[in-house]
Coordinates of C-alpha atoms in Angstrom, one line a residue:
H24 CA -12.3 -9.1 32.6
V25 CA -14.3 -8.9 29.4
W26 CA -13.2 -5.3 28.9
L27 CA -9.5 -6.3 29.3
I28 CA -9.9 -9.0 26.6
M29 CA -11.6 -6.4 24.3
I30 CA -8.8 -4.0 24.8
I31 CA -6.2 -6.7 24.0
M32 CA -8.2 -7.8 20.9
A33 CA -8.6 -4.3 19.7
G34 CA -4.8 -3.8 19.7
R35 CA -4.2 -6.8 17.4
C36 CA -3.5 -6.1 13.8
I37 CA -6.2 -7.8 11.8
F38 CA -3.9 -8.4 8.8
C39 CA -1.3 -10.1 11.0
T40 CA -4.0 -12.5 12.2
I41 CA -5.1 -13.2 8.7
A42 CA -1.5 -13.8 7.6
R43 CA -1.1 -16.3 10.5
G44 CA -4.2 -18.1 9.4
E45 CA -6.2 -17.0 12.5
E46 CA -9.7 -15.6 12.6
P47 CA -11.1 -14.1 10.5
K48 CA -10.2 -16.4 7.7
P49 CA -10.9 -15.0 4.3
T50 CA -10.4 -17.2 1.3
L51 CA -6.8 -16.8 0.3
L52 CA -6.2 -16.3 -3.4
H53 CA -2.5 -16.5 -3.0
E54 CA -0.1 -17.6 -0.2
D55 CA 3.6 -18.0 -0.2
D56 CA 6.3 -17.6 2.4
K57 CA 6.1 -13.8 2.3
F58 CA 2.6 -12.7 1.2
V59 CA -1.1 -13.5 1.3
A60 CA -3.8 -12.2 -1.0
F61 CA -7.6 -12.1 -0.6
Q62 CA -10.6 -10.2 -1.8
D63 CA -11.3 -6.9 -0.2
R64 CA -14.3 -7.1 2.2
S65 CA -15.8 -4.0 0.6
P66 CA -14.8 -4.3 -3.1
G67 CA -14.6 -1.1 -5.0
A68 CA -14.4 -2.9 -8.4
P69 CA -15.4 -6.3 -9.8
H70 CA -11.9 -7.4 -9.0
H71 CA -10.6 -5.8 -5.7
Y72 CA -7.9 -7.7 -3.9
L73 CA -5.5 -6.9 -1.0
I74 CA -1.9 -8.2 -1.0
I75 CA -0.2 -8.1 2.4
P76 CA 3.2 -9.1 3.7
K77 CA 3.0 -11.9 6.2
D78 CA 5.4 -9.9 8.5
H79 CA 4.0 -6.7 9.9
V80 CA 5.2 -3.8 7.9
G81 CA 3.8 -0.3 8.7
N82 CA 1.9 1.9 6.2
P83 CA 3.6 3.2 3.0
A84 CA 4.8 6.4 4.8
T85 CA 7.1 4.2 6.9
L86 CA 8.9 2.7 3.8
A87 CA 12.4 3.7 2.8
N88 CA 14.7 3.2 -0.2
K89 CA 15.5 -0.3 1.2
D90 CA 11.9 -1.4 0.7
I91 CA 11.9 -1.1 -3.1
A92 CA 12.1 -4.8 -3.5
L93 CA 9.2 -5.3 -1.1
V94 CA 6.9 -2.9 -3.1
E95 CA 8.0 -4.5 -6.4
S96 CA 7.2 -8.0 -5.0
L97 CA 3.7 -6.9 -3.7
A98 CA 3.0 -5.6 -7.3
E99 CA 4.2 -8.8 -8.9
V100 CA 1.9 -10.9 -6.6
G101 CA -1.0 -8.4 -7.2
N102 CA -0.6 -8.7 -11.0
K103 CA -0.4 -12.5 -10.7
V104 CA -3.6 -12.7 -8.6
L105 CA -5.4 -10.3 -10.9
Q106 CA -4.5 -12.3 -14.0
E107 CA -5.4 -15.7 -12.3
Q108 CA -8.8 -14.3 -11.2
G109 CA -9.6 -13.0 -14.8
G110 CA -9.1 -9.3 -14.2
D111 CA -8.5 -6.8 -17.0
M112 CA -4.8 -6.4 -17.1
E113 CA -5.1 -3.3 -19.3
D114 CA -7.6 -1.5 -17.0
K115 CA -6.2 -1.8 -13.5
R116 CA -4.9 0.2 -10.6
L117 CA -2.5 -0.9 -8.0
G118 CA -1.8 1.3 -5.0
F119 CA -1.8 2.2 -1.3
H120 CA -3.8 4.5 0.9
W121 CA -1.5 7.1 2.5
P122 CA -1.9 8.0 6.2
P123 CA -4.1 9.2 7.7
F124 CA -6.4 7.8 5.0
N125 CA -5.5 4.2 5.6
T126 CA -7.8 2.2 7.9
I127 CA -5.3 -0.5 8.9
D128 CA -1.7 0.3 9.8
H129 CA -0.2 -2.8 8.0
L130 CA 1.1 -2.4 4.5
H131 CA -1.5 -3.6 2.0
L132 CA -1.7 -3.2 -1.7
H133 CA -5.0 -2.6 -3.3
V134 CA -5.5 -4.3 -6.7
L135 CA -8.5 -3.0 -8.6
S136 CA -9.9 -3.9 -12.0
P137 CA -11.5 -2.9 -14.2
T138 CA -11.1 0.7 -13.1
S139 CA -13.6 1.8 -15.8
R140 CA -16.3 -0.1 -13.9
M141 CA -15.5 1.4 -10.4
G142 CA -18.4 3.2 -8.8
F143 CA -18.3 6.9 -8.2
L144 CA -17.3 6.6 -4.5
S145 CA -14.7 3.9 -5.1
S146 CA -13.2 5.9 -8.0
L147 CA -12.7 8.8 -5.6
I148 CA -11.3 6.7 -2.8
H149 CA -8.8 4.9 -5.1
R150 CA -7.9 7.8 -7.3
P151 CA -4.2 8.7 -7.4
T152 CA -4.1 11.8 -5.1
F153 CA -2.6 12.7 -1.8
W154 CA -4.6 10.0 -0.1
F155 CA -3.9 7.1 -2.6
I156 CA -0.6 6.5 -4.2
T157 CA 0.0 4.1 -7.1
V158 CA 2.8 1.5 -7.0
D159 CA 4.7 3.4 -9.7
K160 CA 4.5 6.7 -7.8
L161 CA 5.6 5.1 -4.6
L162 CA 8.5 3.3 -6.3
E163 CA 9.5 6.6 -7.9
R164 CA 9.6 8.3 -4.5
L165 CA 11.5 5.4 -2.8
R166 CA 14.1 5.4 -5.6
A167 CA 14.6 9.2 -5.3
M168 CA 15.4 9.2 -1.6
P169 CA 18.6 8.5 0.3
A170 CA 18.8 5.0 1.6
D171 CA 18.1 6.0 5.2
Q172 CA 15.1 8.3 4.6
Q173 CA 11.4 7.6 4.7
A174 CA 9.0 8.4 1.9
P175 CA 7.6 12.0 1.9
P176 CA 3.8 12.3 1.7
P177 CA 2.3 12.3 -1.8
S178 CA 1.4 16.0 -1.6
S179 CA 4.9 17.1 -0.7
P180 CA 6.7 19.0 -3.4
P181 CA 10.0 17.5 -4.6
Q182 CA 12.8 18.4 -2.3
Q183 CA 15.1 20.9 -3.8
Q184 CA 18.9 20.8 -3.5
P185 CA 20.4 23.7 -1.6
E186 CA 21.9 26.3 -3.8
T187 CA 25.6 26.3 -3.8
T188 CA 27.8 29.3 -4.7
K189 CA 30.7 28.8 -7.0
P190 CA 34.0 30.0 -5.5
E191 CA 34.4 32.7 -8.1
E192 CA 31.0 34.2 -7.2
Q193 CA 31.9 34.7 -3.5
H194 CA 32.7 38.2 -2.4

């Protein structure tokens, strides 16, 4: 029966267990009715925090226009935690790993500062690219989409509107 317990445990979302106050229990830097914040277990900068919703929300690719307020709130909490912890508010990066480059399929905002002191590997991993999207870029994508559509991948070109032919040009 040990293998069955291991399979069940492996299926649990680690961020959901943290949000519920179960093991493991990192030191929470912020907790309210919607979010918790804690230090990343493998910090990529002197200040590297994760902000997660208490309710399970999938990765950023699952977000839609209706999730703009959620992303804005995550960023507000991230900035608050960074400021409270003495991070450099002028040299920061807030963003999300885009699938398949995310390790945990529960929305989590990375807050890093100062970015000028990030190591080489961390600066690659958390660089705005097709595998890491900043809050501003994600919000831009969410605002540009119809209310019922999910966000396109960061590498996707902007969707073009189909060409329409004016009535007088039709033959």
